[in-house]
Short mmCIF file of C-alpha atoms and ligand atoms in Angstrom, two decimals:
data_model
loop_
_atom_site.label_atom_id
_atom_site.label_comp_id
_atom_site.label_asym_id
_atom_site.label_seq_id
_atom_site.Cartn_x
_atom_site.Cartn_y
_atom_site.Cartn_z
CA UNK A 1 3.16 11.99 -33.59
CA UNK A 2 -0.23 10.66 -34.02
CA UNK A 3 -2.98 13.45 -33.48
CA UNK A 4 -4.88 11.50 -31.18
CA UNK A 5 -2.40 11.06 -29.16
CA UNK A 6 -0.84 14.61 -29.09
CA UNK A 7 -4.43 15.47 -28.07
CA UNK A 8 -4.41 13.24 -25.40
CA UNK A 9 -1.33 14.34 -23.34
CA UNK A 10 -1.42 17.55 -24.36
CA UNK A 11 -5.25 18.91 -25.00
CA UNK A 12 -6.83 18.57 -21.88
CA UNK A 13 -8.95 20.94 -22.01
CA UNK A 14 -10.05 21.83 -17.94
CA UNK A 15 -5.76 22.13 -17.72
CA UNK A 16 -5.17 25.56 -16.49
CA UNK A 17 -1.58 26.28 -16.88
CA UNK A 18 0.16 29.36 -14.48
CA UNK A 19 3.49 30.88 -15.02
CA UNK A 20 6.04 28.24 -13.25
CA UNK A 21 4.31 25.75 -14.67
CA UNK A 22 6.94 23.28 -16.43
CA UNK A 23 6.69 22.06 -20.34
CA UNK A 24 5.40 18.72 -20.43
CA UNK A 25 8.48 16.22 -21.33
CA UNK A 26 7.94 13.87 -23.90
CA UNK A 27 5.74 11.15 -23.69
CA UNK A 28 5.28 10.16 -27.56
CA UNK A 29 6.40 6.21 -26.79
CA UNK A 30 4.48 5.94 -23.91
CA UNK A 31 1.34 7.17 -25.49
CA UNK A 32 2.11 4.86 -28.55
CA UNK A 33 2.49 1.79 -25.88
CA UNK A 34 -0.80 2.88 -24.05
CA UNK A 35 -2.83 2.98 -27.64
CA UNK A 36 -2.03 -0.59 -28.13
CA UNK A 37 -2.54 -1.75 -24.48
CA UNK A 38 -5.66 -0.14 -24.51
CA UNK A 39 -6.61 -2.96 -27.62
CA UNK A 40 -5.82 -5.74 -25.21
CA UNK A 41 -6.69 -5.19 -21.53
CA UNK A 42 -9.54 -3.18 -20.46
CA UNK A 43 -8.74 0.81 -20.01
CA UNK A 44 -4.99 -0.41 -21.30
CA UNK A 45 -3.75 -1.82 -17.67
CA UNK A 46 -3.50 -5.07 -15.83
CA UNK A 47 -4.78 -3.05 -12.41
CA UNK A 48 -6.79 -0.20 -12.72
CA UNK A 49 -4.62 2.80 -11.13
CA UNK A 50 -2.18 2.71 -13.37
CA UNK A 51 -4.05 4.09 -16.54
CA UNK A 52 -3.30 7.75 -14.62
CA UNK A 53 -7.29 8.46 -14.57
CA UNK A 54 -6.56 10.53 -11.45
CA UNK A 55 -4.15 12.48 -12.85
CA UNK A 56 -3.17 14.45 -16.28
CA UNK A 57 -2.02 12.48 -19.29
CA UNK A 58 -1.33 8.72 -19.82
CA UNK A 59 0.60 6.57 -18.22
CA UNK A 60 4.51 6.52 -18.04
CA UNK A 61 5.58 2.96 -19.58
CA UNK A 62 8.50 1.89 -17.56
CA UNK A 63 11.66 0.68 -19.41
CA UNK A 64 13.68 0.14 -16.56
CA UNK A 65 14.59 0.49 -12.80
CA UNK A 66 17.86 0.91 -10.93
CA UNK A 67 18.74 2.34 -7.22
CA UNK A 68 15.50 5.28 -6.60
CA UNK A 69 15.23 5.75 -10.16
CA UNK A 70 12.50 4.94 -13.28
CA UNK A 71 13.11 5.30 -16.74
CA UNK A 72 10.05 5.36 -19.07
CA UNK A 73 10.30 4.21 -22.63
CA UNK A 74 10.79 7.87 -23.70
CA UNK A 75 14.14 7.70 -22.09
CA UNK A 76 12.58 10.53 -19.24
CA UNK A 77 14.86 10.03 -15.66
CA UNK A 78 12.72 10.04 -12.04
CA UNK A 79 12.99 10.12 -8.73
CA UNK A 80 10.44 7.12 -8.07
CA UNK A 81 8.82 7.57 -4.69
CA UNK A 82 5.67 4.51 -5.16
CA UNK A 83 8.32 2.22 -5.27
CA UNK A 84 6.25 -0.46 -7.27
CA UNK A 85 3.55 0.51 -4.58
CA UNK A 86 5.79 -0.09 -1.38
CA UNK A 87 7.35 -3.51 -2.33
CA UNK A 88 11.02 -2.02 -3.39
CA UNK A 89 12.13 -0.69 -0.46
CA UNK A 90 15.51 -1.28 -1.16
CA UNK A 91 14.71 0.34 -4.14
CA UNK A 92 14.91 -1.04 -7.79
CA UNK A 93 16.82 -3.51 -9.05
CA UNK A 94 18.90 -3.99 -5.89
CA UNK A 95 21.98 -6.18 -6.60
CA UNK A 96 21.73 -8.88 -3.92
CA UNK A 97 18.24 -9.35 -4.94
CA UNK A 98 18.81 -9.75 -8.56
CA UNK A 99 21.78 -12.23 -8.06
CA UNK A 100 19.51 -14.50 -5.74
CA UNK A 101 16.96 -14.64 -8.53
CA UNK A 102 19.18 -15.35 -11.40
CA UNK A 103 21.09 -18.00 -9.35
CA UNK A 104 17.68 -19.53 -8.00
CA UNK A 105 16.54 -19.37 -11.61
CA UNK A 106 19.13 -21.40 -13.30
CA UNK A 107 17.56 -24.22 -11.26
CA UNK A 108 14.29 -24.33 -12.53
CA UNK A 109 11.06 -22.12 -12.19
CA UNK A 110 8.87 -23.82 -10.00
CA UNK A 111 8.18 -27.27 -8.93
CA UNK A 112 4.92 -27.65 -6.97
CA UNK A 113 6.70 -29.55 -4.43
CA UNK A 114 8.82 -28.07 -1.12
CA UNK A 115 11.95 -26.32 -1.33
CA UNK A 116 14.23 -25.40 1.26
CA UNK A 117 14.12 -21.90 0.22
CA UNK A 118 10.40 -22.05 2.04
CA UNK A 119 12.04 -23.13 5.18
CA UNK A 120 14.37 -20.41 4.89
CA UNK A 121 12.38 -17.40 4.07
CA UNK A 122 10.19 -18.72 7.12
CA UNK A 123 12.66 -19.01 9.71
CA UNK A 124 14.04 -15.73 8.74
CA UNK A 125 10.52 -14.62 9.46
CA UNK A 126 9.31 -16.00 12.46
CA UNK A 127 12.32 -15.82 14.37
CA UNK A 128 12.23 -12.27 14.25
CA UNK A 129 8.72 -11.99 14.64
CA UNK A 130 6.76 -12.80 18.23
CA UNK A 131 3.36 -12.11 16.93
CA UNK A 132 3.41 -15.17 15.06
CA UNK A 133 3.91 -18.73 15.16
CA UNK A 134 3.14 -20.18 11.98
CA UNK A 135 2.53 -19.15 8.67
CA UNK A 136 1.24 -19.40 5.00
CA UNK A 137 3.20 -18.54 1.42
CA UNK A 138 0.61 -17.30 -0.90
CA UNK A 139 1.36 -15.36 -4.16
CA UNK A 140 -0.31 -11.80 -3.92
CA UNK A 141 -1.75 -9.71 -0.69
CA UNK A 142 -5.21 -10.19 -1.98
CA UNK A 143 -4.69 -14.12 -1.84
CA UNK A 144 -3.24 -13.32 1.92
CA UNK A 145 -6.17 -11.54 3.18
CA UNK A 146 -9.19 -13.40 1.66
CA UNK A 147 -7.82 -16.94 3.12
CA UNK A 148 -7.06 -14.78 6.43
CA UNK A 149 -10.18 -13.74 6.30
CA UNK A 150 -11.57 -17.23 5.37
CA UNK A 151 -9.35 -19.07 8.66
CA UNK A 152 -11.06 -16.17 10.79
CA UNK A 153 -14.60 -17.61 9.96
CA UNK A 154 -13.15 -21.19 10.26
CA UNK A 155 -11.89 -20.92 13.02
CA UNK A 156 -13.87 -18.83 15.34
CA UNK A 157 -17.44 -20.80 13.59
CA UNK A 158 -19.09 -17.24 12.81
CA UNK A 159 -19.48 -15.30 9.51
CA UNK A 160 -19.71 -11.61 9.55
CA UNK A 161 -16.44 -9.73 9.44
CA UNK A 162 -15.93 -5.79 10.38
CA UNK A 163 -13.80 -3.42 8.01
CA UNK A 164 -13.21 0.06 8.14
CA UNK A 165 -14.44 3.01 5.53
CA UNK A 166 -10.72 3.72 4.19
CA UNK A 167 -8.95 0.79 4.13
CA UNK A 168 -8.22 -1.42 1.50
CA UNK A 169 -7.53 -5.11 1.69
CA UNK A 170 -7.50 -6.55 -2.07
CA UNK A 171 -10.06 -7.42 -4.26
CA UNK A 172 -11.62 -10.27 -2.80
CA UNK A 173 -15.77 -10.29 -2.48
CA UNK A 174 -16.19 -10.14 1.14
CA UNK A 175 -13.80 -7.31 1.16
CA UNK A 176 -15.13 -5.02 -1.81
CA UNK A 177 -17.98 -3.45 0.20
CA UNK A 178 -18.13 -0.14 1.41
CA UNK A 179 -20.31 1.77 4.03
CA UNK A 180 -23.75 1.93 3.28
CA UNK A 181 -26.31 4.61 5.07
CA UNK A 182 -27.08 4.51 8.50
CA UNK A 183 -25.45 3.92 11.83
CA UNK A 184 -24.50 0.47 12.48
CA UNK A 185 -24.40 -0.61 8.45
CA UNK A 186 -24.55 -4.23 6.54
CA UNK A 187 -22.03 -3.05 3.86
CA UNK A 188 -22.86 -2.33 -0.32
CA UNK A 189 -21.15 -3.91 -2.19
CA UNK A 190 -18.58 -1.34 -4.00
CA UNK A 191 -17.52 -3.61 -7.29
CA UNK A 192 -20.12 -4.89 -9.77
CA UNK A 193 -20.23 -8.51 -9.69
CA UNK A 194 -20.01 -9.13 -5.75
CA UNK A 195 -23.37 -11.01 -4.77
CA UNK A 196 -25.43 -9.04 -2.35
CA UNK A 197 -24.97 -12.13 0.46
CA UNK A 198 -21.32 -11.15 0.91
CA UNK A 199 -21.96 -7.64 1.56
CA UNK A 200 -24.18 -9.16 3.73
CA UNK A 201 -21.07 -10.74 5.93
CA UNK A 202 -19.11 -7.61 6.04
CA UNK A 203 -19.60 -5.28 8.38
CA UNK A 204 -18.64 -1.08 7.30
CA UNK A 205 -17.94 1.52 9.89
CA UNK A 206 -15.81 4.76 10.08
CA UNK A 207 -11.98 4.18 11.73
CA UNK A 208 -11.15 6.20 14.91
CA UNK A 209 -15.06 5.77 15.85
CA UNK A 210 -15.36 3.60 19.01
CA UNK A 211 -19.09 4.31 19.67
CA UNK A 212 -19.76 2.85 15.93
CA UNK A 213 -17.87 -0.05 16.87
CA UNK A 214 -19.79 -0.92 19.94
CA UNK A 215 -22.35 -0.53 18.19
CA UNK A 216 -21.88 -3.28 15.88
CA UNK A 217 -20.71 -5.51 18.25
CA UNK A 218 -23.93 -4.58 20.59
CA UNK A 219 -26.04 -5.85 17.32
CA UNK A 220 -24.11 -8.81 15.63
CA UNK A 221 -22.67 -9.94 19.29
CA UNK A 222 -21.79 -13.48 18.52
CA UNK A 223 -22.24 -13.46 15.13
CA UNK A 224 -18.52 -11.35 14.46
CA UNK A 225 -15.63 -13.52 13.05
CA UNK A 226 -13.40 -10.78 13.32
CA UNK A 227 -12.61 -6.82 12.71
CA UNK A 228 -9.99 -6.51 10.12
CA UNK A 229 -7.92 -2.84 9.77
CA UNK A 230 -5.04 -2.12 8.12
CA UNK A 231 -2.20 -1.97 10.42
CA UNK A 232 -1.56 2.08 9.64
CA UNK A 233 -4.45 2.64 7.17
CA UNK A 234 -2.37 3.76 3.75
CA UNK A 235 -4.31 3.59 1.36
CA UNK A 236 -6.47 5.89 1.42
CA UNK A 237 -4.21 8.70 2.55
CA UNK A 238 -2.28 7.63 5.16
CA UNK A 239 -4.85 7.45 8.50
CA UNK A 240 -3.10 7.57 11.45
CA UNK A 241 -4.45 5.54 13.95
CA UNK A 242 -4.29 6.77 17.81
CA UNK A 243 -2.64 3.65 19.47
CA UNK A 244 -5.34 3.71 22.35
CA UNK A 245 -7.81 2.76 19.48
CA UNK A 246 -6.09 0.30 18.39
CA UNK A 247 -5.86 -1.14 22.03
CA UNK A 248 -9.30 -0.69 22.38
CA UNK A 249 -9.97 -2.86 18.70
CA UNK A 250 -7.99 -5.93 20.81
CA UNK A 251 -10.03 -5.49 23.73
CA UNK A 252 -13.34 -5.49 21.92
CA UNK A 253 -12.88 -8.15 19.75
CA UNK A 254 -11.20 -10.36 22.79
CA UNK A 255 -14.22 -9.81 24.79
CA UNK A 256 -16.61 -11.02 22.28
CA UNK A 257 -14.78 -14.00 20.81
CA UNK A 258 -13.73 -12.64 17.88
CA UNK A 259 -10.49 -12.08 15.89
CA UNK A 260 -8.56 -9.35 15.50
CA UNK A 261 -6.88 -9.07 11.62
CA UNK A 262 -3.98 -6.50 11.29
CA UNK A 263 -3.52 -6.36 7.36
CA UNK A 264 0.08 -5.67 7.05
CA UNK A 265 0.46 -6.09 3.56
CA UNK A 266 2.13 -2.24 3.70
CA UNK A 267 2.95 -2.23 7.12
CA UNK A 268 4.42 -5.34 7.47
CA UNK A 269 8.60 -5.26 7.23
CA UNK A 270 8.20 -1.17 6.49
CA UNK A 271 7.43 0.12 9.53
CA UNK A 272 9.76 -2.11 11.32
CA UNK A 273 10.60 -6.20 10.34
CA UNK A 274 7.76 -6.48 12.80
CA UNK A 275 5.77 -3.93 11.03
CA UNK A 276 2.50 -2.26 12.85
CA UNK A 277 2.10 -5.19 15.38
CA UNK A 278 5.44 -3.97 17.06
CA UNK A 279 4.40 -0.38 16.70
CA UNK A 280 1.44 -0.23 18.65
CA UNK A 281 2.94 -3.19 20.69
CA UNK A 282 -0.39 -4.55 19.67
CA UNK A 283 -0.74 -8.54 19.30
CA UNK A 284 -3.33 -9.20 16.57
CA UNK A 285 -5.06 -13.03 16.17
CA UNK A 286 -4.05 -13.05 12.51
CA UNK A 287 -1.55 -10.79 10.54
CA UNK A 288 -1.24 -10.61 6.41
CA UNK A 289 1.98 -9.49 4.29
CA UNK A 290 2.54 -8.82 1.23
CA UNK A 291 4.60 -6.71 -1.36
CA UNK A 292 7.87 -5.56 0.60
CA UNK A 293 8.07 -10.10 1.67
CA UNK A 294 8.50 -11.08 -1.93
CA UNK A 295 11.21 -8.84 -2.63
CA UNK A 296 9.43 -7.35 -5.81
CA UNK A 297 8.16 -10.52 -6.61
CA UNK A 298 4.02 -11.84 -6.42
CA UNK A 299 4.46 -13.20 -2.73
CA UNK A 300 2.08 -13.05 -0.07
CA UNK A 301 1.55 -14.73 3.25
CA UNK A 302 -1.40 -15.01 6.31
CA UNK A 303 0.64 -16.09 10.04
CA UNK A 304 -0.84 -16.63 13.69
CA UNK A 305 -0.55 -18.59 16.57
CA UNK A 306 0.54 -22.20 15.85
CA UNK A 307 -3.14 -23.38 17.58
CA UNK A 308 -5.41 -20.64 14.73
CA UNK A 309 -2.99 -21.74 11.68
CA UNK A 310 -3.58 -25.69 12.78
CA UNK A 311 -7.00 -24.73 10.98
CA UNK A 312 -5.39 -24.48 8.00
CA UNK A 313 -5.65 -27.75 5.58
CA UNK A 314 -3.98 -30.41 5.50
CA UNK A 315 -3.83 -29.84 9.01
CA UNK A 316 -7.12 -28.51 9.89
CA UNK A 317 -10.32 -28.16 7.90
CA UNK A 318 -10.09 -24.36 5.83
CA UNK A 319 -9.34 -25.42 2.57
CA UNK A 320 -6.30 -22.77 1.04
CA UNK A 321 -4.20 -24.12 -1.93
CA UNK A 322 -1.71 -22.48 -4.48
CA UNK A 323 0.33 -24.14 -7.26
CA UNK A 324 3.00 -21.45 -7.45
CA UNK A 325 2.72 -20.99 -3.47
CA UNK A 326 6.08 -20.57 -2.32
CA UNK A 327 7.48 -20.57 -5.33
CA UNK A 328 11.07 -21.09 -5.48
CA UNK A 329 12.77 -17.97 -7.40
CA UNK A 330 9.90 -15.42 -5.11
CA UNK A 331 11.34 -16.95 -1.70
CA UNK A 332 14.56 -16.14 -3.10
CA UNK A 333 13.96 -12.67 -3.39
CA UNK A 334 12.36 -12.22 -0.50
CA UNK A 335 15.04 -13.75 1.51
CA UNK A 336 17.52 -11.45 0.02
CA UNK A 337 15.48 -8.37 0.88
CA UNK A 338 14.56 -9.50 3.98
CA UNK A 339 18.20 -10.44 5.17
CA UNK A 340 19.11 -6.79 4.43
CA UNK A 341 16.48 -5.51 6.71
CA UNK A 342 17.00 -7.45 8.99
CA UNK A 343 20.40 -6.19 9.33
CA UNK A 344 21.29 -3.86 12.82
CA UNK A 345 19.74 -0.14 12.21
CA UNK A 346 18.18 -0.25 8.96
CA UNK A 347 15.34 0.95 9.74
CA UNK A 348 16.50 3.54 12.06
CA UNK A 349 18.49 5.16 9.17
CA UNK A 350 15.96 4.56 6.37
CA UNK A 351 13.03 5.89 9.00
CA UNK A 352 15.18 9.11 9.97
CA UNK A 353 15.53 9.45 6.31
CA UNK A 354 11.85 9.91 5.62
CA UNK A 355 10.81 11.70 8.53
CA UNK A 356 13.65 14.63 7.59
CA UNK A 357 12.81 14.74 4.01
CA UNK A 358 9.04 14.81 5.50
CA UNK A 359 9.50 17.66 7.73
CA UNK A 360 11.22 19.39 5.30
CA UNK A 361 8.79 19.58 2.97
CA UNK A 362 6.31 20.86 5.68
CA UNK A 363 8.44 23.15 6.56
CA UNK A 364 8.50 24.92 3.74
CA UNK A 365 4.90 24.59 2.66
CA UNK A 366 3.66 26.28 6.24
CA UNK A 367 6.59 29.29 5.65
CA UNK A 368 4.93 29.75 2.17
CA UNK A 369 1.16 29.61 4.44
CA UNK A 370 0.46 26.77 1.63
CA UNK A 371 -2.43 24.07 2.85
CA UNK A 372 -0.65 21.40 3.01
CA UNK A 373 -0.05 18.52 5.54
CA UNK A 374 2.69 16.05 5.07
CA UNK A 375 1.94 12.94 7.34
CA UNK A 376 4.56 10.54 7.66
CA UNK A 377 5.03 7.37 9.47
CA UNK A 378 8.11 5.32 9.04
CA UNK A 379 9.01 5.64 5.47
CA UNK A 380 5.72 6.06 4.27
CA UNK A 381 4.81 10.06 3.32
CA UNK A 382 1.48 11.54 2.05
CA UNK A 383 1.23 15.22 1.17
CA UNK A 384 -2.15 16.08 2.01
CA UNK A 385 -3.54 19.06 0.62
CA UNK A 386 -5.41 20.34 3.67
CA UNK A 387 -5.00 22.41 7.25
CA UNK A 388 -6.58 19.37 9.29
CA UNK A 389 -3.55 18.15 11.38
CA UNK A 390 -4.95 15.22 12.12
CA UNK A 391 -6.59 12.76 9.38
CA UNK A 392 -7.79 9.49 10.95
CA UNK A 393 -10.86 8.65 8.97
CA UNK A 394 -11.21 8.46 5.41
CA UNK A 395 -14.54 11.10 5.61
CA UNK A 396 -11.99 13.82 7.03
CA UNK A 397 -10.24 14.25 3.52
CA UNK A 398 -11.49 16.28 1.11
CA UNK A 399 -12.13 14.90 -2.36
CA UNK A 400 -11.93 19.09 -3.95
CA UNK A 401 -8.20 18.68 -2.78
CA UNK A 402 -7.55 16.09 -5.40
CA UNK A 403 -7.27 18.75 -8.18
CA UNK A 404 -4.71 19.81 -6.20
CA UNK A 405 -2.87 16.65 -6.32
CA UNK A 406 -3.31 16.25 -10.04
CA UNK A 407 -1.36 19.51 -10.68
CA UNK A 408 1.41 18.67 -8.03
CA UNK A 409 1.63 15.25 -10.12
CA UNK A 410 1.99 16.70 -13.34
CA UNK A 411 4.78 19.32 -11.92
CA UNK A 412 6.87 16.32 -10.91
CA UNK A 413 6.40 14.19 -13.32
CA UNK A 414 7.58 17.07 -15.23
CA UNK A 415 10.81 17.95 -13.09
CA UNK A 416 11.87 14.50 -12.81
CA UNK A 417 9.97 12.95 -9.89
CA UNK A 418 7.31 10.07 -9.83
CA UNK A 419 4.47 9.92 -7.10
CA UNK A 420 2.00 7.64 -7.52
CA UNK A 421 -0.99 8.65 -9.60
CA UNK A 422 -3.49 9.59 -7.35
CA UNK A 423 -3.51 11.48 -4.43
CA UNK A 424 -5.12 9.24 -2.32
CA UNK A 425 -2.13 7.28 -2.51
CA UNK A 426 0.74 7.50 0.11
CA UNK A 427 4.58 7.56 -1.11
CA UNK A 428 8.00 5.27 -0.20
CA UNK A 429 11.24 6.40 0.71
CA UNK A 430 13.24 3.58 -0.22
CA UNK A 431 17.00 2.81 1.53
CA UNK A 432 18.62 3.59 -2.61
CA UNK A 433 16.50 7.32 -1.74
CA UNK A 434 20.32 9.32 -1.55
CA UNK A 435 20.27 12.90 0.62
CA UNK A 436 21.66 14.34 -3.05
CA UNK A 437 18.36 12.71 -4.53
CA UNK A 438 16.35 13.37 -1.87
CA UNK A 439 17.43 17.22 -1.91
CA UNK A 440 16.68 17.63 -5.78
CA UNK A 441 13.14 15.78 -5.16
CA UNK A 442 12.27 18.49 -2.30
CA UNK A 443 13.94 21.33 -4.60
CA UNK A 444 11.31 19.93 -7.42
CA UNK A 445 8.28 19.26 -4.56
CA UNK A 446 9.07 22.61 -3.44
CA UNK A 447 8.71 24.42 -7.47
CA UNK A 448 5.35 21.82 -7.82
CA UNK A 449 3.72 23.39 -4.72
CA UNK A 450 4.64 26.86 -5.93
CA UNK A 451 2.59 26.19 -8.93
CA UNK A 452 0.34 24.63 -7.11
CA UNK A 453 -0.98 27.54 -4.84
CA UNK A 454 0.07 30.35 -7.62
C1 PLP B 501 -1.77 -3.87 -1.69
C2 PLP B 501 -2.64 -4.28 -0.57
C3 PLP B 501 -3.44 -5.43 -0.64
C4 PLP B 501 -3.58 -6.25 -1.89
O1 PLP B 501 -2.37 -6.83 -2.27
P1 PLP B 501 -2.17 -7.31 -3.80
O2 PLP B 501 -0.83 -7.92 -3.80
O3 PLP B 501 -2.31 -6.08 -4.63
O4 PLP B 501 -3.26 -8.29 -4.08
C5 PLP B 501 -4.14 -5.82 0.49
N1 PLP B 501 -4.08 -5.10 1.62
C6 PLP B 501 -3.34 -3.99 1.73
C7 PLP B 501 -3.26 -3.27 3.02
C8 PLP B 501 -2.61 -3.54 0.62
O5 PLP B 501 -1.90 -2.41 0.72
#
């Protein structure tokens, strides 16, 4: 093994190792894999979580998926709970899935012209969906919520938009601004390269803070496009939203003309195939999805009211284009995931799943007086390491419990489960998560947290 690269899974230095603690299994291709990536995309990643900064080593390069597992390229076996960061929730490499690619493949890739596959996907949506009428393929979330975002302002003739401290939304420049100081706040920009003028537009306050919201709407009145929140904020820890909030976010924004944006891009067909909308019994102006719609393949989509989407071009005058926009083999995929969700109880089982393998683990973390809080919602977990029972705003979680997190990680990583690599990020339960799996992934969260707290 090169000695650079022993050093760098294995010498970090501030690593404090207790008895319990597991060997570290072998990562010698991976690290190889990551030296060369490292030569041709900045920090050795196409997206910047994945290079493992939060958490100890380098990152695991994935050979192959099937059911809930991962294989890395050292041949290591695990229990995958990020699930391609919530897309897979049938898990990996599901078999209806991967024969509605292959035969919408042998067709041809992508034509830049209408397929009925489009229709299909849609009316699979929107007949099973009464908060919207209309919608829009794009190819990624980030694509969804920027041109949601964009119809918003189009639509209602106004520019600023209101986001909360702990949500994320993609990468767009309106939307990478965080809180700045002071009560009502014009946000700062958090991502070099945004101009000043959009941070301008966007509007940061805390979640769960209704005085902070009047207050915004007391100083940019008629001058608010719309408030946009993620439908359960997730990721950021997962931020449980009280449902009278959320009430009061449609009131507030009715009142004053402005839109309401529920960014379902996790939420949307994982809380329910109606997602967060449905679970607050909320109806939102605009709603985005992404990830679990495309199946495990780069779709996204915005969807309203058939009178907001006639805004949308050629129709209406907010320009949003894509050449590979409903592209063919994606609608495919989603259609095949989305017909087995849409089947009776699925979510009832897969739900029931999660919150049992949830409680469990809190269960035993409380008997061992551990600090730990696992929130769950749906199939979405987050093991919190705190004694808060109730974290609604991203300011309530403590950044010192991180370290925690990191040696949790490296304890499952090490037993044969996979959690995404940072503790600010929430896990899946997939439907392919098996009670035999799920029992050896408590059995090895249960060991982590014991080193953990040694
Ligand atoms: C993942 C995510 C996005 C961005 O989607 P990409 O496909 O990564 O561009 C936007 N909003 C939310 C709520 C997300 O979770």
């Amino acid at each position: 093994m090169l000695d650079s690269i022993k050093k760098m899974f294995s010498g970090n230095e501030e690593e404090v190792r207790v008895a319990g603690s597991k060997a570290d299994i072998s990562r010698e291709k991976s690290a190889i894999l990551f030296e060369k990536a490292k030569k041709y995309f900045p920090g050795g990643v196409n997206s910047p979580v994945r290079a493992f900064k939060s958490v100890y080593g380098t990152p695991l390069f994935i050979e192959k998926g099937n059911g809930c597992f991962l294989w890395d390229a050292d041949g290591n076996q695990f229990i995958d709970f990020c699930c391609s960061w919530g897309p897979l929730i049938l898990g990996h490499n599901h078999p209806k899935i991967r024969e509605a690619v292959i035969s919408t493949l042998q067709h041809g890739l992508s034509f830049g012209a209408p397929t009925a596959l489009e229709n299909e996907l849609a009316e699979l949506i929107l007949k099973n969906n009464k908060y919207i009428q209309k919608l829009r393929f794009v190819s990624s979330g980030t694509e969804a919520v920027m041109s949601a975002i964009r119809l918003a302002r189009g639509y209602t003739k106004r520019d600023k938009i209101i986001k909360f401290e702990g949500c994320y939304h993609g990468h767009s420049d309106s939307l990478l601004v965080k809180a700045g100081s002071g009560l009502v706040t014009f946000g700062e920009t958090s991502s070099l390269g945004v101009p000043k003028a959009f941070a301008d537009e966007t509007v940061v306050i805390g979640l769960n803070d209704k005085e902070a919201l009047e207050r915004a709407f007391a100083e940019f009145k008629e001058e608010i496009a719309a408030v946009i929140i993620e439908g359960i904020p997730a990721n950021n820890g997962l931020l449980m939203q009280n449902k009278e909030y959320i009430e009061f976010l449609r009131k507030i924004t009715s009142d004053h003309g402005s839109l309401l944006i529920f960014d379902e891009v996790i939420t949307g067909f994982r809380l329910g195939f109606e997602g967060a909308a449905a679970y607050y019994d909320v109806h939102p102006d605009i709603i985005t999805y992404g990830k679990i719609i495309g199946g495990g393949m780069p779709v996204g989509a915005y969807g309203s009211s058939e009178e907001i989407m006639g805004y949308i071009s050629p129709d209406g005058g907010v320009y949003q284009a894509g050449t590979l926009s409903g592209n063919p083999v994606a609608m495919a995929a989603g259609i095949a995931q989305l017909s087995e969700l849409n089947k009776p109880g699925f979510y009832k089982e897969l739900n029931k799943k999660a919150a049992e393998f949830s409680a469990s683990i809190q269960r035993y973390a409380s008997a061992k007086n551990y600090k730990v809080r696992v929130f769950n919602v749906g199939s979405i977990f987050w093991i919190a390491f705190t004694d808060k029972d109730n974290i609604q705003a991203a300011s309530d979680i403590e950044a010192e419990s991180m370290d925690k997190y990191k040696v949790m990680h490296r304890e499952l990583l090490n037993r044969g489960v996979y959690l995404g690599p940072s503790g600010y990020e929430v896990g899946f339960v997939s439907a392919a998560h098996s009670k035999i799996e799920l029992e050896k992934a408590k059995r090895a969260i249960f060991e982590s947290l014991d080193v953990v707290f040694k």
